[in-house]
Amino acid sequence: KNEVEQSPQNLTAQEGEFITINCSYSVGISALHWLQQHPGGGIVSLFMLSSGKKKHGRLIATINIQEKHSSLHITASHPRDSAVYICAVGHISNFGNEKLTFGTGTRLTIIP
Amino acid sequence: NAGVTQTPKFQVLKTGQSMTLQCAQDMNHNSMYWYRQDPGMGLRLIYYSASEGTTDKGEVPNGYNVSRLNKREFSLRLESAAPSQTSVYFCASTVREDLQGSNQPQHFGDGTRLSIL
């Protein structure tokens, strides 16, 4: 079973700061996912990556396959970025679909 | 476009009661999943369905059954609810483009908050 470790568990920062959330996993994966869960509970997929780097607006996700490590960065953070950020790693089932193992999440609070 | 719809949003049960959580997606996805989310723990996979007609156990299947009614709908049943099944339940779906194709990110429903007394 793949273990997924996220750090930090909680992060509070001032508006405008550069944010980094880290994710490490223990065995090989099909892909790594970053998800966002807002206080209302809804979960949204932010990134799915298997190598390199992806960028969407102020969010950047990177992965180092050799080191089994990924980071999620937020530039120019804003209070609306306050949420729980969840890392998940994928494995392909016998049926060919991807099954996810999730980290426990990082609770991010951005103070105006 | 509704995406993934879960019903009900909230439910309170007594120990031993049964109920079915409903999930439907309108994105023509072939793979569907049921997760539970508990405080201090990551989401955990209960059951999944890779395609219509197939289901398989995930990490925490005990006490649950599922039915993939058709391509759109995937239900989760608690036959005899226990307090340990108090949780928030999420349904998700995604598409696998073909047998050798890549998987895509999962789309999640808004969750069902279930309390068992």
Short mmCIF file of N, CA and C in Angstrom, two decimals, chain B:
data_model
loop_
_atom_site.label_atom_id
_atom_site.label_comp_id
_atom_site.label_asym_id
_atom_site.label_seq_id
_atom_site.Cartn_x
_atom_site.Cartn_y
_atom_site.Cartn_z
N ASN B 1 -25.20 21.56 -16.82
CA ASN B 1 -24.46 20.30 -16.66
C ASN B 1 -24.23 20.06 -15.17
N ALA B 2 -24.92 19.05 -14.60
CA ALA B 2 -24.90 18.86 -13.15
C ALA B 2 -23.62 18.20 -12.67
N GLY B 3 -22.92 17.42 -13.49
CA GLY B 3 -21.72 16.73 -13.03
C GLY B 3 -22.07 15.48 -12.27
N VAL B 4 -21.62 15.40 -11.00
CA VAL B 4 -21.89 14.25 -10.14
C VAL B 4 -22.88 14.69 -9.07
N THR B 5 -24.02 14.02 -8.99
CA THR B 5 -25.07 14.38 -8.05
C THR B 5 -25.25 13.28 -7.02
N GLN B 6 -25.16 13.66 -5.76
CA GLN B 6 -25.36 12.71 -4.66
C GLN B 6 -26.63 13.05 -3.89
N THR B 7 -27.37 12.03 -3.52
CA THR B 7 -28.52 12.21 -2.64
C THR B 7 -28.56 11.10 -1.61
N PRO B 8 -28.98 11.39 -0.37
CA PRO B 8 -29.28 12.73 0.13
C PRO B 8 -28.00 13.49 0.50
N LYS B 9 -28.14 14.73 0.90
CA LYS B 9 -26.98 15.51 1.37
C LYS B 9 -26.71 15.25 2.84
N PHE B 10 -27.75 14.99 3.60
CA PHE B 10 -27.62 14.72 5.03
C PHE B 10 -28.56 13.58 5.39
N GLN B 11 -28.15 12.75 6.36
CA GLN B 11 -29.02 11.68 6.83
C GLN B 11 -28.60 11.29 8.23
N VAL B 12 -29.59 11.07 9.08
CA VAL B 12 -29.34 10.53 10.41
C VAL B 12 -30.05 9.18 10.49
N LEU B 13 -29.32 8.16 10.91
CA LEU B 13 -29.88 6.81 11.04
C LEU B 13 -29.69 6.31 12.46
N LYS B 14 -30.48 5.34 12.80
CA LYS B 14 -30.25 4.61 14.05
C LYS B 14 -29.45 3.35 13.75
N THR B 15 -28.69 2.90 14.71
CA THR B 15 -27.92 1.66 14.55
C THR B 15 -28.85 0.54 14.10
N GLY B 16 -28.40 -0.19 13.07
CA GLY B 16 -29.17 -1.31 12.56
C GLY B 16 -30.07 -0.98 11.39
N GLN B 17 -30.35 0.31 11.17
CA GLN B 17 -31.16 0.69 10.01
C GLN B 17 -30.35 0.52 8.73
N SER B 18 -31.07 0.44 7.64
CA SER B 18 -30.40 0.34 6.34
C SER B 18 -30.74 1.57 5.51
N MET B 19 -29.86 1.88 4.56
CA MET B 19 -30.15 2.95 3.63
C MET B 19 -29.23 2.84 2.42
N THR B 20 -29.66 3.51 1.36
CA THR B 20 -28.88 3.54 0.13
C THR B 20 -28.54 4.97 -0.22
N LEU B 21 -27.26 5.21 -0.47
CA LEU B 21 -26.79 6.50 -0.96
C LEU B 21 -26.76 6.43 -2.49
N GLN B 22 -27.32 7.46 -3.10
CA GLN B 22 -27.43 7.46 -4.56
C GLN B 22 -26.38 8.38 -5.16
N CYS B 23 -25.89 8.00 -6.31
CA CYS B 23 -24.94 8.82 -7.06
C CYS B 23 -25.24 8.69 -8.54
N ALA B 24 -25.27 9.82 -9.22
CA ALA B 24 -25.50 9.81 -10.67
C ALA B 24 -24.59 10.84 -11.31
N GLN B 25 -24.05 10.48 -12.47
CA GLN B 25 -23.22 11.43 -13.23
C GLN B 25 -23.74 11.53 -14.65
N ASP B 26 -23.60 12.75 -15.21
CA ASP B 26 -24.13 12.99 -16.55
C ASP B 26 -23.02 13.31 -17.54
N MET B 27 -21.81 12.83 -17.26
CA MET B 27 -20.65 13.15 -18.10
C MET B 27 -20.22 11.96 -18.95
N ASN B 28 -21.04 10.91 -18.99
CA ASN B 28 -20.74 9.71 -19.77
C ASN B 28 -19.43 9.05 -19.33
N HIS B 29 -19.14 9.14 -18.03
CA HIS B 29 -17.93 8.53 -17.49
C HIS B 29 -18.13 7.03 -17.31
N ASN B 30 -17.05 6.28 -17.49
CA ASN B 30 -17.17 4.83 -17.31
C ASN B 30 -16.79 4.37 -15.91
N SER B 31 -15.93 5.10 -15.22
CA SER B 31 -15.47 4.67 -13.89
C SER B 31 -16.14 5.50 -12.81
N MET B 32 -16.58 4.82 -11.74
CA MET B 32 -17.22 5.51 -10.62
C MET B 32 -16.69 4.95 -9.31
N TYR B 33 -16.71 5.76 -8.27
CA TYR B 33 -16.06 5.43 -7.00
C TYR B 33 -16.91 5.91 -5.83
N TRP B 34 -16.81 5.20 -4.72
CA TRP B 34 -17.35 5.66 -3.44
C TRP B 34 -16.20 5.76 -2.44
N TYR B 35 -16.13 6.92 -1.76
CA TYR B 35 -15.13 7.17 -0.72
C TYR B 35 -15.84 7.56 0.56
N ARG B 36 -15.13 7.39 1.67
CA ARG B 36 -15.54 7.99 2.92
C ARG B 36 -14.42 8.88 3.43
N GLN B 37 -14.82 9.97 4.10
CA GLN B 37 -13.85 10.91 4.65
C GLN B 37 -14.13 11.09 6.12
N ASP B 38 -13.14 10.78 6.95
CA ASP B 38 -13.24 10.87 8.39
C ASP B 38 -12.21 11.85 8.91
N PRO B 39 -12.51 12.54 10.02
CA PRO B 39 -11.57 13.54 10.57
C PRO B 39 -10.19 12.95 10.81
N GLY B 40 -9.17 13.67 10.37
CA GLY B 40 -7.79 13.25 10.60
C GLY B 40 -7.31 12.16 9.66
N MET B 41 -8.17 11.71 8.77
CA MET B 41 -7.78 10.66 7.83
C MET B 41 -8.02 11.14 6.40
N GLY B 42 -7.26 10.61 5.49
CA GLY B 42 -7.51 10.92 4.10
C GLY B 42 -8.76 10.21 3.60
N LEU B 43 -9.24 10.63 2.46
CA LEU B 43 -10.33 9.90 1.81
C LEU B 43 -9.91 8.44 1.61
N ARG B 44 -10.85 7.55 1.85
CA ARG B 44 -10.56 6.13 1.67
C ARG B 44 -11.58 5.51 0.73
N LEU B 45 -11.09 4.68 -0.15
CA LEU B 45 -11.93 4.07 -1.18
C LEU B 45 -12.72 2.90 -0.59
N ILE B 46 -14.04 2.93 -0.79
CA ILE B 46 -14.90 1.86 -0.28
C ILE B 46 -15.10 0.80 -1.38
N TYR B 47 -15.63 1.22 -2.50
CA TYR B 47 -15.85 0.37 -3.67
C TYR B 47 -15.65 1.22 -4.91
N TYR B 48 -15.39 0.54 -6.00
CA TYR B 48 -15.34 1.24 -7.27
C TYR B 48 -15.93 0.37 -8.37
N SER B 49 -16.25 1.04 -9.47
CA SER B 49 -16.79 0.36 -10.64
C SER B 49 -16.04 0.88 -11.85
N ALA B 50 -15.24 0.00 -12.46
CA ALA B 50 -14.42 0.43 -13.59
C ALA B 50 -15.28 0.70 -14.83
N SER B 51 -16.37 -0.01 -14.94
CA SER B 51 -17.28 0.18 -16.07
C SER B 51 -18.61 -0.44 -15.70
N GLU B 52 -19.62 -0.16 -16.52
CA GLU B 52 -20.94 -0.74 -16.27
C GLU B 52 -20.81 -2.26 -16.21
N GLY B 53 -21.35 -2.86 -15.16
CA GLY B 53 -21.31 -4.31 -15.01
C GLY B 53 -20.17 -4.84 -14.17
N THR B 54 -19.26 -3.96 -13.75
CA THR B 54 -18.14 -4.41 -12.90
C THR B 54 -18.08 -3.58 -11.64
N THR B 55 -17.82 -4.25 -10.52
CA THR B 55 -17.55 -3.56 -9.27
C THR B 55 -16.44 -4.31 -8.55
N ASP B 56 -15.72 -3.61 -7.68
CA ASP B 56 -14.66 -4.26 -6.92
C ASP B 56 -14.46 -3.52 -5.62
N LYS B 57 -13.91 -4.25 -4.64
CA LYS B 57 -13.69 -3.68 -3.32
C LYS B 57 -12.51 -2.72 -3.33
N GLY B 58 -12.62 -1.71 -2.49
CA GLY B 58 -11.52 -0.81 -2.24
C GLY B 58 -10.85 -1.14 -0.92
N GLU B 59 -10.43 -0.10 -0.23
CA GLU B 59 -9.67 -0.25 1.00
C GLU B 59 -10.53 -0.62 2.20
N VAL B 60 -11.77 -0.11 2.26
CA VAL B 60 -12.63 -0.28 3.44
C VAL B 60 -14.03 -0.73 3.03
N PRO B 61 -14.21 -1.93 2.47
CA PRO B 61 -15.51 -2.34 1.95
C PRO B 61 -16.47 -2.95 2.97
N ASN B 62 -15.95 -3.34 4.15
CA ASN B 62 -16.80 -4.09 5.09
C ASN B 62 -17.99 -3.27 5.55
N GLY B 63 -19.18 -3.88 5.49
CA GLY B 63 -20.40 -3.22 5.92
C GLY B 63 -21.13 -2.50 4.81
N TYR B 64 -20.58 -2.56 3.60
CA TYR B 64 -21.17 -1.85 2.46
C TYR B 64 -21.39 -2.81 1.29
N ASN B 65 -22.37 -2.47 0.46
CA ASN B 65 -22.55 -3.11 -0.84
C ASN B 65 -22.81 -2.03 -1.87
N VAL B 66 -22.53 -2.34 -3.13
CA VAL B 66 -22.73 -1.36 -4.19
C VAL B 66 -23.48 -2.00 -5.34
N SER B 67 -24.09 -1.13 -6.15
CA SER B 67 -24.74 -1.56 -7.39
C SER B 67 -24.44 -0.54 -8.46
N ARG B 68 -23.92 -1.02 -9.58
CA ARG B 68 -23.77 -0.14 -10.75
C ARG B 68 -25.01 -0.38 -11.61
N LEU B 69 -25.98 0.46 -11.42
CA LEU B 69 -27.30 0.25 -11.98
C LEU B 69 -27.28 0.39 -13.51
N ASN B 70 -26.50 1.33 -13.98
CA ASN B 70 -26.32 1.58 -15.40
C ASN B 70 -25.08 2.45 -15.51
N LYS B 71 -24.81 2.98 -16.68
CA LYS B 71 -23.58 3.75 -16.81
C LYS B 71 -23.62 5.01 -15.95
N ARG B 72 -24.77 5.59 -15.73
CA ARG B 72 -24.89 6.85 -15.00
C ARG B 72 -24.88 6.69 -13.49
N GLU B 73 -25.40 5.58 -12.96
CA GLU B 73 -25.72 5.50 -11.55
C GLU B 73 -24.92 4.43 -10.81
N PHE B 74 -24.46 4.80 -9.62
CA PHE B 74 -23.68 3.89 -8.78
C PHE B 74 -24.12 4.13 -7.35
N SER B 75 -24.78 3.15 -6.73
CA SER B 75 -25.33 3.34 -5.41
C SER B 75 -24.53 2.58 -4.36
N LEU B 76 -24.57 3.09 -3.14
CA LEU B 76 -23.86 2.50 -2.00
C LEU B 76 -24.90 2.17 -0.94
N ARG B 77 -24.90 0.93 -0.47
CA ARG B 77 -25.91 0.49 0.49
C ARG B 77 -25.25 0.09 1.81
N LEU B 78 -25.84 0.57 2.88
CA LEU B 78 -25.50 0.14 4.23
C LEU B 78 -26.63 -0.77 4.69
N GLU B 79 -26.36 -2.04 4.84
CA GLU B 79 -27.42 -3.00 5.18
C GLU B 79 -27.84 -2.89 6.64
N SER B 80 -26.88 -2.70 7.53
CA SER B 80 -27.16 -2.59 8.97
C SER B 80 -26.18 -1.57 9.54
N ALA B 81 -26.62 -0.32 9.58
CA ALA B 81 -25.72 0.78 9.90
C ALA B 81 -25.14 0.65 11.31
N ALA B 82 -23.87 1.02 11.43
CA ALA B 82 -23.15 1.01 12.71
C ALA B 82 -22.57 2.39 12.95
N PRO B 83 -22.41 2.78 14.22
CA PRO B 83 -21.84 4.11 14.53
C PRO B 83 -20.49 4.35 13.84
N SER B 84 -19.71 3.30 13.61
CA SER B 84 -18.41 3.45 12.95
C SER B 84 -18.55 3.90 11.49
N GLN B 85 -19.75 3.83 10.96
CA GLN B 85 -19.99 4.26 9.58
C GLN B 85 -20.42 5.72 9.50
N THR B 86 -20.45 6.40 10.64
CA THR B 86 -20.66 7.84 10.63
C THR B 86 -19.50 8.49 9.90
N SER B 87 -19.81 9.24 8.85
CA SER B 87 -18.75 9.77 7.99
C SER B 87 -19.38 10.69 6.95
N VAL B 88 -18.51 11.30 6.16
CA VAL B 88 -18.96 12.00 4.96
C VAL B 88 -18.60 11.13 3.76
N TYR B 89 -19.57 10.85 2.94
CA TYR B 89 -19.39 9.95 1.80
C TYR B 89 -19.36 10.75 0.50
N PHE B 90 -18.36 10.47 -0.30
CA PHE B 90 -18.22 11.13 -1.59
C PHE B 90 -18.27 10.10 -2.71
N CYS B 91 -19.00 10.46 -3.74
CA CYS B 91 -19.00 9.70 -4.98
C CYS B 91 -18.15 10.46 -5.99
N ALA B 92 -17.45 9.75 -6.85
CA ALA B 92 -16.64 10.40 -7.88
C ALA B 92 -16.73 9.59 -9.17
N SER B 93 -16.42 10.25 -10.27
CA SER B 93 -16.43 9.55 -11.55
C SER B 93 -15.32 10.09 -12.44
N THR B 94 -14.92 9.28 -13.39
CA THR B 94 -13.93 9.70 -14.36
C THR B 94 -14.05 8.85 -15.62
N VAL B 95 -13.31 9.26 -16.62
CA VAL B 95 -13.35 8.52 -17.86
C VAL B 95 -11.98 7.91 -18.12
N ARG B 96 -12.01 6.67 -18.56
CA ARG B 96 -10.80 6.03 -19.06
C ARG B 96 -11.04 5.87 -20.55
N GLU B 97 -10.20 6.47 -21.36
CA GLU B 97 -10.55 6.65 -22.76
C GLU B 97 -10.66 5.33 -23.51
N ASP B 98 -9.82 4.39 -23.21
CA ASP B 98 -9.96 3.04 -23.77
C ASP B 98 -9.11 2.12 -22.91
N LEU B 99 -9.07 0.85 -23.23
CA LEU B 99 -8.40 -0.12 -22.36
C LEU B 99 -6.93 0.24 -22.13
N GLN B 100 -6.30 0.84 -23.12
CA GLN B 100 -4.90 1.24 -22.95
C GLN B 100 -4.77 2.74 -22.75
N GLY B 101 -5.90 3.41 -22.67
CA GLY B 101 -5.87 4.86 -22.61
C GLY B 101 -5.58 5.39 -21.23
N SER B 102 -5.34 6.67 -21.19
CA SER B 102 -5.00 7.29 -19.92
C SER B 102 -6.26 7.54 -19.10
N ASN B 103 -6.08 7.56 -17.80
CA ASN B 103 -7.15 7.95 -16.90
C ASN B 103 -7.15 9.47 -16.78
N GLN B 104 -8.29 10.02 -16.43
CA GLN B 104 -8.45 11.46 -16.28
C GLN B 104 -8.73 11.80 -14.82
N PRO B 105 -8.63 13.07 -14.44
CA PRO B 105 -8.95 13.44 -13.06
C PRO B 105 -10.38 13.06 -12.69
N GLN B 106 -10.57 12.77 -11.43
CA GLN B 106 -11.90 12.40 -10.97
C GLN B 106 -12.73 13.64 -10.65
N HIS B 107 -14.03 13.54 -10.93
CA HIS B 107 -15.00 14.58 -10.58
C HIS B 107 -15.78 14.10 -9.37
N PHE B 108 -15.91 14.96 -8.37
CA PHE B 108 -16.53 14.57 -7.11
C PHE B 108 -17.92 15.18 -6.96
N GLY B 109 -18.80 14.44 -6.30
CA GLY B 109 -20.06 15.00 -5.85
C GLY B 109 -19.84 15.85 -4.60
N ASP B 110 -20.92 16.47 -4.13
CA ASP B 110 -20.81 17.37 -2.98
C ASP B 110 -20.79 16.65 -1.65
N GLY B 111 -20.99 15.35 -1.64
CA GLY B 111 -20.90 14.58 -0.41
C GLY B 111 -22.24 14.36 0.26
N THR B 112 -22.28 13.27 1.04
CA THR B 112 -23.43 12.96 1.90
C THR B 112 -22.91 12.85 3.32
N ARG B 113 -23.45 13.68 4.20
CA ARG B 113 -23.04 13.64 5.61
C ARG B 113 -23.97 12.69 6.34
N LEU B 114 -23.43 11.58 6.81
CA LEU B 114 -24.23 10.52 7.42
C LEU B 114 -23.85 10.35 8.89
N SER B 115 -24.85 10.42 9.74
CA SER B 115 -24.65 10.21 11.19
C SER B 115 -25.45 9.01 11.63
N ILE B 116 -24.79 8.14 12.38
CA ILE B 116 -25.48 6.92 12.85
C ILE B 116 -25.42 6.91 14.37
N LEU B 117 -26.61 6.91 14.96
CA LEU B 117 -26.72 7.04 16.42
C LEU B 117 -26.81 5.67 17.09
#
